[in-house]
CSV table of C-alpha atoms and ligand atoms in Angstrom, one decimal:
chain,number,residue,atom,x,y,z
A,6,MET,CA,201.9,50.4,71.1
A,7,THR,CA,200.4,47.0,69.7
A,8,LEU,CA,203.4,44.7,68.8
A,9,LEU,CA,201.0,42.3,67.0
A,10,GLU,CA,199.9,44.8,64.6
A,11,VAL,CA,200.9,43.6,60.9
A,12,ASP,CA,197.8,45.1,58.9
A,13,ASP,CA,199.8,47.9,57.9
A,14,THR,CA,202.5,48.6,55.5
A,15,ILE,CA,205.6,49.4,56.7
A,16,VAL,CA,208.7,51.4,55.2
A,17,ALA,CA,212.2,51.9,56.6
A,18,ILE,CA,215.9,52.8,55.1
A,19,ALA,CA,217.2,49.2,55.8
A,20,SER,CA,220.9,49.9,54.8
A,21,PRO,CA,223.6,51.6,57.0
A,22,THR,CA,222.9,55.1,57.2
A,23,SER,CA,226.4,56.4,56.4
A,24,PRO,CA,227.4,57.2,52.8
A,25,ALA,CA,227.7,53.9,50.5
A,26,PRO,CA,227.9,53.0,46.7
A,27,ARG,CA,223.9,52.0,47.5
A,28,GLY,CA,220.7,52.0,49.5
A,29,VAL,CA,217.9,50.2,50.2
A,30,VAL,CA,214.5,51.3,51.5
A,31,ARG,CA,212.4,48.1,52.4
A,32,MET,CA,208.3,48.0,52.4
A,33,SER,CA,206.2,45.2,53.8
A,34,GLY,CA,202.4,44.8,53.8
A,35,ASP,CA,199.3,44.6,52.1
A,36,GLU,CA,199.2,47.9,50.5
A,37,THR,CA,202.9,47.9,49.2
A,38,LEU,CA,201.6,47.5,45.6
A,39,ALA,CA,199.1,50.3,46.0
A,40,ILE,CA,201.4,52.4,47.4
A,41,LEU,CA,204.2,51.9,44.8
A,42,GLN,CA,201.6,52.4,42.3
A,43,GLN,CA,200.8,55.6,44.0
A,44,MET,CA,204.9,56.8,44.2
A,45,GLY,CA,204.8,56.0,40.5
A,46,ILE,CA,205.6,52.5,40.1
A,47,HIS,CA,203.3,50.7,38.0
A,48,CYS,CA,204.1,47.0,38.6
A,49,GLU,CA,202.1,44.6,36.4
A,50,GLN,CA,199.7,42.2,38.3
A,51,THR,CA,201.5,38.9,38.2
A,52,SER,CA,202.4,36.7,41.3
A,53,ARG,CA,205.8,36.4,40.5
A,54,ALA,CA,208.5,38.4,42.3
A,55,ARG,CA,210.6,40.7,39.8
A,56,ARG,CA,212.7,43.5,39.2
A,57,LEU,CA,212.2,46.8,37.2
A,58,ALA,CA,214.3,49.5,36.9
A,59,THR,CA,212.2,52.8,37.1
A,60,HIS,CA,212.7,56.8,38.1
A,61,ILE,CA,211.0,58.2,41.6
A,62,ASP,CA,209.7,62.0,41.9
A,63,VAL,CA,210.6,62.4,45.1
A,64,GLY,CA,209.7,66.6,44.8
A,65,THR,CA,211.8,69.3,45.4
A,66,PRO,CA,215.0,69.9,45.7
A,67,LEU,CA,215.9,66.6,44.7
A,68,GLY,CA,213.4,66.0,41.8
A,69,THR,CA,213.6,62.6,40.1
A,70,ILE,CA,215.7,60.0,41.1
A,71,PRO,CA,216.9,56.3,39.5
A,72,VAL,CA,215.3,53.7,41.7
A,73,GLU,CA,215.8,49.8,41.1
A,74,VAL,CA,213.0,48.4,42.3
A,75,MET,CA,212.6,44.5,43.4
A,76,VAL,CA,209.0,43.5,44.2
A,77,TRP,CA,207.6,40.2,45.8
A,78,PRO,CA,203.7,40.9,45.1
A,79,THR,CA,202.6,37.8,47.2
A,80,HIS,CA,203.1,36.1,50.7
A,81,ARG,CA,206.2,34.6,49.3
A,82,SER,CA,208.6,36.9,50.9
A,83,TYR,CA,211.1,37.3,53.9
A,84,THR,CA,208.2,39.0,56.0
A,85,GLY,CA,205.2,36.7,54.7
A,86,GLN,CA,203.6,39.5,53.0
A,87,PRO,CA,204.2,41.6,49.9
A,88,SER,CA,207.0,43.8,50.0
A,89,ALA,CA,209.2,45.5,48.1
A,90,GLU,CA,212.8,47.3,48.0
A,91,LEU,CA,214.2,50.2,46.4
A,92,HIS,CA,217.4,50.0,45.6
A,93,THR,CA,219.4,53.6,44.6
A,94,TYR,CA,222.5,55.4,45.4
A,95,GLY,CA,223.4,55.4,49.5
A,96,SER,CA,222.9,59.1,50.5
A,97,LEU,CA,220.5,59.4,53.4
A,98,PRO,CA,218.9,62.6,51.9
A,99,LEU,CA,218.1,60.4,49.0
A,100,LEU,CA,216.9,57.1,51.2
A,101,ARG,CA,214.9,59.7,53.6
A,102,ALA,CA,213.1,61.5,50.8
A,103,LEU,CA,212.0,57.7,49.6
A,104,VAL,CA,210.9,56.9,52.8
A,105,ASP,CA,209.1,60.3,53.0
A,106,LYS,CA,207.2,59.7,49.7
A,107,ALA,CA,206.3,56.1,50.5
A,108,GLY,CA,204.8,57.7,53.9
A,109,ARG,CA,202.7,60.0,52.0
A,110,CYS,CA,201.4,57.6,49.9
A,111,GLY,CA,200.2,55.7,52.7
A,112,ALA,CA,202.9,53.8,54.6
A,113,ARG,CA,204.2,53.6,58.0
A,114,ALA,CA,207.2,54.2,59.6
A,115,ALA,CA,208.5,51.1,60.4
A,116,ARG,CA,209.8,50.3,63.9
A,117,PRO,CA,212.9,48.4,65.4
A,118,GLY,CA,212.9,44.9,64.0
A,119,GLU,CA,209.7,45.0,62.9
A,120,TYR,CA,210.6,43.2,59.7
A,121,THR,CA,212.1,40.4,61.4
A,122,MET,CA,209.0,40.0,63.3
A,123,ARG,CA,206.8,40.2,60.8
A,124,ALA,CA,208.9,37.0,59.4
A,125,PHE,CA,208.3,35.2,62.8
A,126,LEU,CA,204.4,35.9,63.1
A,127,ALA,CA,204.4,34.3,59.5
A,128,GLY,CA,205.9,31.5,60.9
A,129,ARG,CA,209.2,31.9,58.7
A,130,LEU,CA,211.6,32.1,61.8
A,131,ASP,CA,211.3,30.9,64.8
A,132,LEU,CA,212.4,33.2,67.9
A,133,THR,CA,216.0,31.7,68.0
A,134,GLN,CA,216.5,32.4,64.3
A,135,ALA,CA,215.3,35.9,64.6
A,136,GLU,CA,217.7,36.3,67.2
A,137,ALA,CA,220.2,34.8,65.1
A,138,VAL,CA,219.3,37.8,62.7
A,139,LEU,CA,220.4,40.3,64.9
A,140,GLY,CA,223.2,38.1,66.0
A,141,VAL,CA,224.3,38.1,61.9
A,142,ILE,CA,223.8,41.9,62.2
A,143,GLU,CA,226.1,42.6,64.8
A,144,ALA,CA,228.7,39.8,64.5
A,145,GLU,CA,232.4,41.3,64.9
A,146,GLN,CA,234.3,37.7,65.2
A,147,ARG,CA,234.5,35.1,62.6
A,148,GLY,CA,233.3,33.2,65.4
A,149,THR,CA,230.8,34.9,66.4
A,150,LEU,CA,229.1,34.9,62.8
A,151,ASP,CA,229.2,31.4,62.0
A,152,HIS,CA,227.4,30.8,65.5
A,153,ALA,CA,224.8,33.4,64.3
A,154,LEU,CA,224.4,31.7,61.2
A,155,ARG,CA,224.0,27.8,62.1
A,156,GLN,CA,221.6,29.3,64.9
A,157,LEU,CA,219.8,31.3,61.9
A,158,SER,CA,219.6,27.8,60.3
A,159,GLY,CA,217.9,26.2,62.9
A,160,ASN,CA,220.7,24.3,65.2
A,161,LEU,CA,219.5,25.4,68.3
A,162,SER,CA,215.7,25.3,67.8
A,163,GLN,CA,215.6,22.0,65.9
A,164,PRO,CA,216.4,19.4,68.9
A,165,LEU,CA,214.6,21.9,71.2
A,166,GLU,CA,211.4,21.4,68.8
A,167,ARG,CA,212.0,17.7,69.0
A,168,MET,CA,212.1,17.4,72.5
A,169,ARG,CA,209.2,19.3,73.0
A,170,SER,CA,207.2,17.4,70.6
A,171,THR,CA,208.2,14.0,72.8
A,172,LEU,CA,207.2,15.8,76.0
A,173,LEU,CA,203.6,16.7,74.1
A,174,ASP,CA,203.7,12.9,73.3
A,175,LEU,CA,204.3,11.8,77.0
A,176,LEU,CA,202.0,14.5,78.1
A,177,ALA,CA,199.0,12.8,75.9
A,178,ASP,CA,200.0,9.5,77.1
A,179,VAL,CA,200.0,10.3,80.6
A,180,GLU,CA,196.6,12.7,80.5
A,181,ALA,CA,194.7,9.9,78.4
A,182,GLY,CA,195.9,7.5,81.3
A,183,LEU,CA,194.1,10.0,84.0
A,184,ASP,CA,190.9,8.9,81.8
A,185,PHE,CA,190.8,5.3,82.9
A,186,VAL,CA,192.7,5.7,86.3
A,187,ASP,CA,189.5,3.8,88.0
A,188,GLU,CA,190.6,1.0,85.4
A,189,ASP,CA,193.7,0.8,86.2
A,190,ILE,CA,194.9,1.3,82.6
A,191,SER,CA,198.1,3.0,81.7
A,192,PHE,CA,199.5,3.9,78.7
A,193,ILE,CA,203.1,4.5,79.8
A,194,SER,CA,204.7,2.8,82.5
A,195,ASP,CA,206.2,4.7,85.0
A,196,GLN,CA,209.6,3.3,84.5
A,197,ASP,CA,209.7,4.3,80.6
A,198,LEU,CA,208.1,7.7,81.6
A,199,ILE,CA,211.3,8.1,84.1
A,200,ASP,CA,213.4,7.3,81.4
A,201,ARG,CA,212.4,9.4,78.8
A,202,LEU,CA,211.9,12.3,81.0
A,203,SER,CA,215.7,12.0,82.4
A,204,ALA,CA,216.9,11.8,78.6
A,205,ILE,CA,215.3,15.0,77.9
A,206,ALA,CA,216.7,16.8,81.3
A,207,ILE,CA,220.3,15.4,80.4
A,208,GLU,CA,219.7,17.2,77.1
A,209,LEU,CA,218.4,20.1,78.0
A,210,GLU,CA,221.3,20.7,80.7
A,211,GLN,CA,223.8,19.8,78.0
A,212,THR,CA,222.2,22.6,75.7
A,213,LEU,CA,221.9,25.2,78.8
A,214,ARG,CA,225.5,24.5,79.5
A,215,LEU,CA,226.5,25.3,75.9
A,216,MET,CA,224.5,28.4,75.7
A,217,GLN,CA,226.4,29.8,78.9
A,218,ASN,CA,229.6,28.9,77.7
A,219,ARG,CA,229.1,31.2,74.8
A,220,GLY,CA,228.3,34.1,77.3
A,221,GLY,CA,230.6,36.7,75.7
A,222,GLY,CA,230.2,36.2,72.4
A,223,SER,CA,231.2,39.1,70.6
A,224,ALA,CA,234.0,40.3,73.1
A,225,ARG,CA,237.6,40.1,71.8
A,226,ILE,CA,239.2,37.3,71.9
A,227,THR,CA,242.1,37.0,75.0
A,228,VAL,CA,245.8,35.4,73.9
A,229,ALA,CA,248.5,35.1,76.8
A,230,LEU,CA,251.8,34.2,76.2
A,231,CYS,CA,253.0,32.7,79.2
A,232,GLY,CA,255.7,30.4,80.6
A,233,PRO,CA,259.4,30.5,82.5
A,234,PRO,CA,261.6,33.5,82.2
A,235,ASN,CA,263.2,34.4,79.4
A,236,ALA,CA,261.4,32.2,77.3
A,237,GLY,CA,261.3,34.5,74.8
A,238,LYS,CA,257.6,35.4,75.2
A,239,SER,CA,257.8,39.5,74.4
A,240,CYS,CA,260.3,38.7,71.4
A,241,LEU,CA,256.9,36.4,70.2
A,242,ILE,CA,254.3,39.0,71.1
A,243,ASN,CA,256.4,41.6,69.2
A,244,ARG,CA,256.5,39.5,66.2
A,245,LEU,CA,252.9,38.3,66.2
A,246,ALA,CA,251.8,42.0,66.6
A,247,ASP,CA,254.7,43.2,63.8
A,248,GLN,CA,255.8,46.0,66.3
A,249,GLN,CA,257.7,46.6,69.2
A,250,VAL,CA,255.2,46.6,72.5
A,251,ALA,CA,257.4,45.0,74.7
A,252,ILE,CA,260.8,45.0,75.8
A,253,VAL,CA,263.0,42.3,75.1
A,254,ALA,CA,266.2,41.9,76.7
A,255,PRO,CA,268.9,38.8,77.8
A,256,VAL,CA,267.9,39.1,81.6
A,257,ALA,CA,265.3,36.8,82.9
A,258,GLY,CA,262.6,39.0,84.6
A,259,THR,CA,262.5,41.7,82.3
A,260,THR,CA,258.9,41.8,81.9
A,261,ARG,CA,257.1,42.8,85.2
A,262,ASP,CA,253.4,44.7,83.9
A,263,THR,CA,251.5,42.7,81.7
A,264,VAL,CA,251.6,44.3,77.9
A,265,THR,CA,248.3,44.0,75.6
A,266,VAL,CA,248.0,44.6,72.3
A,267,ASP,CA,245.3,44.0,69.7
A,268,ILE,CA,245.8,42.2,66.3
A,269,GLU,CA,243.5,40.7,63.7
A,270,LEU,CA,243.8,37.0,62.5
A,271,GLN,CA,241.7,35.8,59.4
A,272,GLY,CA,238.8,37.9,61.1
A,273,ASN,CA,239.4,36.9,65.0
A,274,HIS,CA,239.8,40.2,66.9
A,275,LEU,CA,242.6,39.3,69.2
A,276,THR,CA,244.3,40.5,72.1
A,277,LEU,CA,247.6,39.4,73.0
A,278,ILE,CA,248.9,39.5,76.4
A,279,ASP,CA,252.5,39.2,77.3
A,280,THR,CA,252.9,38.3,80.9
A,281,ALA,CA,255.9,38.1,83.7
A,282,GLY,CA,257.8,34.8,83.5
A,283,ILE,CA,256.6,32.6,86.1
A,284,GLU,CA,259.0,32.5,89.1
A,285,GLU,CA,258.8,32.3,93.0
A,286,ALA,CA,258.1,35.5,93.9
A,287,GLU,CA,260.8,37.1,96.5
A,288,THR,CA,260.1,40.9,96.2
A,289,GLU,CA,256.9,42.9,96.3
A,290,VAL,CA,257.2,43.9,92.7
A,291,SER,CA,257.6,40.0,91.9
A,292,LEU,CA,254.7,39.5,94.0
A,293,GLN,CA,252.8,41.7,92.1
A,294,SER,CA,253.6,40.7,88.5
A,295,GLN,CA,253.2,37.1,89.2
A,296,ALA,CA,249.6,37.7,90.5
A,297,GLN,CA,249.3,39.6,87.6
A,298,ALA,CA,250.4,36.9,84.9
A,299,GLN,CA,248.3,34.2,86.9
A,300,ARG,CA,245.1,36.2,86.3
A,301,SER,CA,245.5,37.0,82.7
A,302,THR,CA,246.6,33.4,82.1
A,303,SER,CA,243.9,31.9,84.1
A,304,GLU,CA,241.4,34.2,82.3
A,305,SER,CA,242.4,34.1,78.9
A,306,ARG,CA,240.9,32.2,76.0
A,307,VAL,CA,244.1,30.9,74.6
A,308,ARG,CA,247.1,30.3,76.2
A,309,LEU,CA,250.5,30.2,74.2
A,310,TRP,CA,253.0,28.1,76.7
A,311,CYS,CA,256.3,29.0,75.9
A,312,VAL,CA,259.0,27.3,76.3
A,313,ASP,CA,263.0,28.0,75.1
A,314,SER,CA,263.9,25.2,73.4
A,315,THR,CA,267.9,25.5,73.8
A,316,SER,CA,267.4,25.4,77.5
A,317,ASP,CA,268.8,22.1,78.7
A,318,ASP,CA,266.1,21.1,81.3
A,319,PHE,CA,263.1,21.5,78.4
A,320,ALA,CA,261.4,18.4,79.0
A,321,ALA,CA,261.0,19.0,83.1
A,322,LYS,CA,260.1,22.9,82.1
A,323,ALA,CA,257.5,21.5,80.0
A,324,ASN,CA,255.7,19.0,82.2
A,325,GLU,CA,255.9,21.5,85.2
A,326,LEU,CA,253.7,23.9,82.7
A,327,GLN,CA,251.6,21.3,81.5
A,328,GLU,CA,250.4,20.2,85.3
A,329,LEU,CA,249.8,23.8,85.5
A,330,ALA,CA,247.8,24.4,82.7
A,331,ASN,CA,246.0,21.6,83.7
A,332,ARG,CA,245.2,23.0,87.4
A,333,THR,CA,244.1,26.2,85.8
A,334,ARG,CA,242.3,25.5,82.6
A,335,ARG,CA,238.6,26.2,82.1
A,336,PRO,CA,235.8,24.6,80.0
A,337,GLN,CA,236.7,26.6,76.8
A,338,THR,CA,240.5,27.5,77.5
A,339,ILE,CA,242.3,26.5,74.4
A,340,ASP,CA,246.4,25.6,75.3
A,341,LEU,CA,248.8,25.9,72.5
A,342,TRP,CA,252.5,24.6,73.2
A,343,ILE,CA,255.4,27.0,71.6
A,344,ALA,CA,259.0,25.3,71.4
A,345,THR,CA,260.5,29.0,70.8
A,346,LYS,CA,263.9,30.0,69.5
A,347,THR,CA,264.5,26.8,67.2
A,348,ASP,CA,267.0,29.3,65.3
A,349,ALA,CA,269.4,28.9,68.1
A,350,ALA,CA,268.7,25.1,69.1
A,351,ILE,CA,272.0,23.3,68.5
A,352,GLN,CA,269.8,19.9,67.7
A,353,SER,CA,266.4,19.4,67.4
A,354,THR,CA,264.8,19.5,70.9
A,355,SER,CA,263.4,16.2,72.3
A,356,THR,CA,259.6,17.1,72.6
A,357,ALA,CA,258.4,13.7,72.5
A,358,SER,CA,259.1,12.9,76.2
A,359,THR,CA,256.2,15.5,76.5
A,360,GLU,CA,252.4,15.0,76.3
A,361,ALA,CA,251.7,18.2,74.4
A,362,SER,CA,252.1,18.6,70.2
A,363,TRP,CA,254.8,21.5,70.0
A,364,ILE,CA,254.7,24.5,67.3
A,365,PRO,CA,258.5,24.9,66.8
A,366,CYS,CA,259.0,28.6,66.1
A,367,SER,CA,261.6,31.4,66.1
A,368,ALA,CA,260.5,35.0,66.7
A,369,LEU,CA,264.1,36.0,65.5
A,370,ASN,CA,264.0,34.6,62.1
A,371,GLY,CA,260.2,34.2,62.0
A,372,ASP,CA,260.6,30.6,61.5
A,373,GLY,CA,257.0,28.8,62.5
A,374,ILE,CA,254.9,32.0,62.8
A,375,GLU,CA,252.8,31.8,60.3
A,376,ARG,CA,252.0,27.9,61.0
A,377,LEU,CA,251.4,29.2,65.2
A,378,LYS,CA,248.9,31.9,63.7
A,379,ILE,CA,247.0,29.2,61.4
A,380,SER,CA,246.9,26.8,64.6
A,381,ILE,CA,245.5,29.6,66.6
A,382,CYS,CA,242.8,30.2,63.8
A,383,GLU,CA,242.1,26.6,63.4
A,384,THR,CA,241.9,25.5,67.1
A,385,LEU,CA,239.4,28.6,68.0
A,386,LYS,CA,237.1,27.4,64.8
A,387,GLN,CA,237.5,24.0,65.3
A,388,HIS,CA,235.9,24.7,69.4
A,389,ASP,CA,233.3,27.1,67.9
A,390,THR,CA,232.2,24.6,65.6
A,391,GLU,CA,231.9,21.9,68.5
A,392,GLU,CA,229.3,23.4,70.6
A,393,ILE,CA,225.7,24.3,69.7
A,394,GLY,CA,226.4,27.8,70.6
A,395,SER,CA,223.6,30.3,70.6
A,396,VAL,CA,224.2,34.1,70.1
A,397,VAL,CA,224.5,36.1,73.1
A,398,GLY,CA,221.3,37.6,73.1
A,399,THR,CA,219.4,34.1,72.9
A,400,ALA,CA,221.5,33.0,76.0
A,401,ALA,CA,220.6,35.7,78.3
A,402,ARG,CA,216.7,35.5,77.0
A,403,CYS,CA,216.3,31.6,77.1
A,404,SER,CA,218.7,30.7,80.0
A,405,GLN,CA,216.1,30.9,82.6
A,406,SER,CA,213.0,29.3,80.8
A,407,LEU,CA,215.3,26.5,80.4
A,408,HIS,CA,216.5,26.5,84.0
A,409,GLN,CA,212.8,26.3,84.7
A,410,ALA,CA,212.1,23.3,82.5
A,411,ILE,CA,214.8,21.8,83.9
A,412,ALA,CA,213.4,21.7,87.5
A,413,ALA,CA,209.9,20.9,86.4
A,414,ILE,CA,211.5,18.0,84.3
A,415,GLN,CA,213.3,16.9,87.8
A,416,GLN,CA,210.0,17.1,89.6
A,417,ALA,CA,208.0,15.2,87.1
A,418,ILE,CA,210.7,12.5,87.5
A,419,HIS,CA,210.6,12.8,91.3
A,420,LEU,CA,207.0,12.7,91.4
A,421,THR,CA,206.4,9.5,89.2
A,422,GLY,CA,209.3,7.8,91.0
A,423,HIS,CA,207.1,8.5,94.1
A,424,GLN,CA,203.9,7.2,92.3
A,425,GLU,CA,202.3,10.7,93.3
A,426,GLY,CA,199.6,11.3,91.2
A,427,HIS,CA,199.7,11.4,87.1
A,428,GLU,CA,197.9,14.5,87.1
A,429,PHE,CA,200.4,16.6,89.2
A,430,VAL,CA,203.3,14.7,86.6
A,431,SER,CA,201.1,16.1,83.9
A,432,ALA,CA,200.9,19.7,85.4
A,433,GLU,CA,204.9,19.4,86.0
A,434,LEU,CA,205.0,18.6,82.0
A,435,ARG,CA,202.7,21.2,80.7
A,436,THR,CA,205.3,23.8,82.6
A,437,VAL,CA,208.1,22.5,80.7
A,438,ALA,CA,206.3,22.4,77.3
A,439,GLN,CA,205.5,26.3,77.9
A,440,CYS,CA,209.0,26.9,79.1
A,441,LEU,CA,210.7,25.2,75.9
A,442,GLY,CA,207.8,26.9,73.5
A,443,GLU,CA,209.3,30.4,75.1
A,444,VAL,CA,212.6,29.9,73.7
A,445,THR,CA,211.6,28.6,70.3
A,446,GLY,CA,208.6,31.3,70.0
A,447,THR,CA,205.7,28.5,70.0
A,448,VAL,CA,204.5,30.0,72.8
A,449,TYR,CA,204.7,33.8,72.9
A,450,THR,CA,203.8,37.0,74.9
A,451,ASP,CA,203.9,40.7,74.0
A,452,ASP,CA,206.7,41.1,76.4
A,453,ILE,CA,208.9,38.2,75.2
A,454,LEU,CA,208.6,39.9,71.2
A,455,ASP,CA,209.2,43.3,73.0
A,456,ARG,CA,212.6,41.5,74.7
A,457,VAL,CA,213.5,40.2,71.4
A,458,PHE,CA,212.9,42.6,68.7
A,459,GLY,CA,213.6,45.8,71.0
A,460,ARG,CA,216.7,45.2,70.4
A,461,PHE,CA,216.9,45.2,66.7
A,462,CYS,CA,217.5,48.3,64.5
A,463,ILE,CA,214.9,50.0,62.3
A,464,GLY,CA,214.6,48.4,59.1
A,465,LYS,CA,215.8,45.1,60.2
B,5,GTP,N1,267.9,33.1,69.0
B,5,GTP,C1,266.8,33.6,69.6
B,5,GTP,N2,266.9,34.2,70.7
B,5,GTP,C2,265.9,35.0,70.9
B,5,GTP,C3,264.5,34.3,70.4
B,5,GTP,N3,263.2,34.7,70.9
B,5,GTP,C4,263.5,35.4,72.0
B,5,GTP,N4,265.0,36.0,72.0
B,5,GTP,C5,265.8,36.3,73.2
B,5,GTP,O1,265.4,35.6,74.6
B,5,GTP,C6,266.3,36.6,75.4
B,5,GTP,C7,264.7,36.5,75.9
B,5,GTP,O2,263.7,37.1,75.5
B,5,GTP,P1,262.5,37.8,75.5
B,5,GTP,O3,261.6,37.8,74.6
B,5,GTP,O4,262.5,39.4,76.6
B,5,GTP,O5,262.1,36.9,76.8
B,5,GTP,P2,260.8,36.9,77.8
B,5,GTP,O6,260.2,35.1,77.8
B,5,GTP,O7,259.7,37.8,77.7
B,5,GTP,O8,261.4,37.3,79.4
B,5,GTP,P3,261.0,37.8,80.5
B,5,GTP,O9,260.4,39.1,80.3
B,5,GTP,O10,262.1,38.0,81.6
B,5,GTP,O11,259.9,36.5,81.5
B,5,GTP,C8,266.6,37.9,74.7
B,5,GTP,O12,267.8,38.0,74.5
B,5,GTP,C9,266.1,37.7,73.2
B,5,GTP,O13,266.6,38.2,72.0
B,5,GTP,C10,264.3,33.9,69.2
B,5,GTP,O14,263.7,33.2,68.3
B,5,GTP,N5,265.8,33.0,69.0
B,6,MG,MG1,259.2,38.9,78.9
């Protein structure tokens, strides 16, 4: 198949195929208006987008069905081509009948991602934005959706395009100097070149790191409850999940195996993990449960460190846990500090002597639980906004190009520093520009387009 074929007119069902009140069939291509005409839809010849309510005869056995038609008669559409949407009841046989009729009138069935690819080829979107469209379609988490929307608005491609443009300016200076090499004229000093390349290298490394941090964007968010034995972790997981998933007992060391439960909080899909209280392992069982607890604690995205606010040595326990938290924290880890059993505290615990900011709560009477839930969601949101981020597909596709770009830029810095000829530097800078262009799609090949658009579903 030739991916870059954009002259024919394509048609596909664009809405989910499960029954719904409304379904959409989409068309795009130069013949859109002529095909609509053949289907019995007469559009007056104007250049404005418009909407009309009509009926289409799709043949036996369905007969004539009501359809609302939206037409973009010029290139001012999502795909940059004349296009149309036919809205009717969301029933698969009806939608298929419409697609078949359009097919009989000259349209071709669209391939996966073909609409978005036409938008890309028309310059409506760059490649990272096209991938963000997929990210939006597939987003299961609130945070993932926010990322995809930010990427769609160009937050990833804009800095990359800016860096590429600076680089092309530098390349022009370096290459202009090559023409005057005998006269010893240069358009940029070596030091200036090194400084400006180093700044781009730093920014690229940062972009790459942020991309990789997002690796598992669509997975569930893990939230571990951890802390000393008897701190009230199991009681708290039951309260957060609103069901009895873990055994609660007054003896220390009740929980052995980790217990997990899935919950949803403000659009975030969380997996809560109750762990064994942290203690010196003295038996084989304890050794295993401690190892399991440590693994869950270090791998979880959010950690709820629970300390019993009624205990005499609150501050000592808290400080010990904080050291442990610092030792085991990963770049994306979120630590929250929970003072438990506040209903039973005789006097308010002195949390001031510790560094953390504490969320007081009682799993018994529910005090502070709402605030805890809000804190979890807000910190997740805040962490997500701090990242440039990228949708998972973009990260997978682009990290190699970014690695190559960084290697080439470092080589260019090295060559300049060692006064090697500027012709070698210019070759490296060309590689960098090529790699950055592959990320945003300024430079693309069939293979890249195949990888990006092959992951889409038909109709998008
Ligand atoms: N008053 C009061 N008691 C609580 C609260 N939460 C837990 N407890 C009690 O504290 C004891 C220990 O609770 P668990 O939830 O089993 O504690 P844990 O941290 O899971 O303990 P391990 O599994 O042994 O590590 C039980 O007797 C609970 O009833 C609370 O909010 N208020
Ligand atoms: Mg427990």
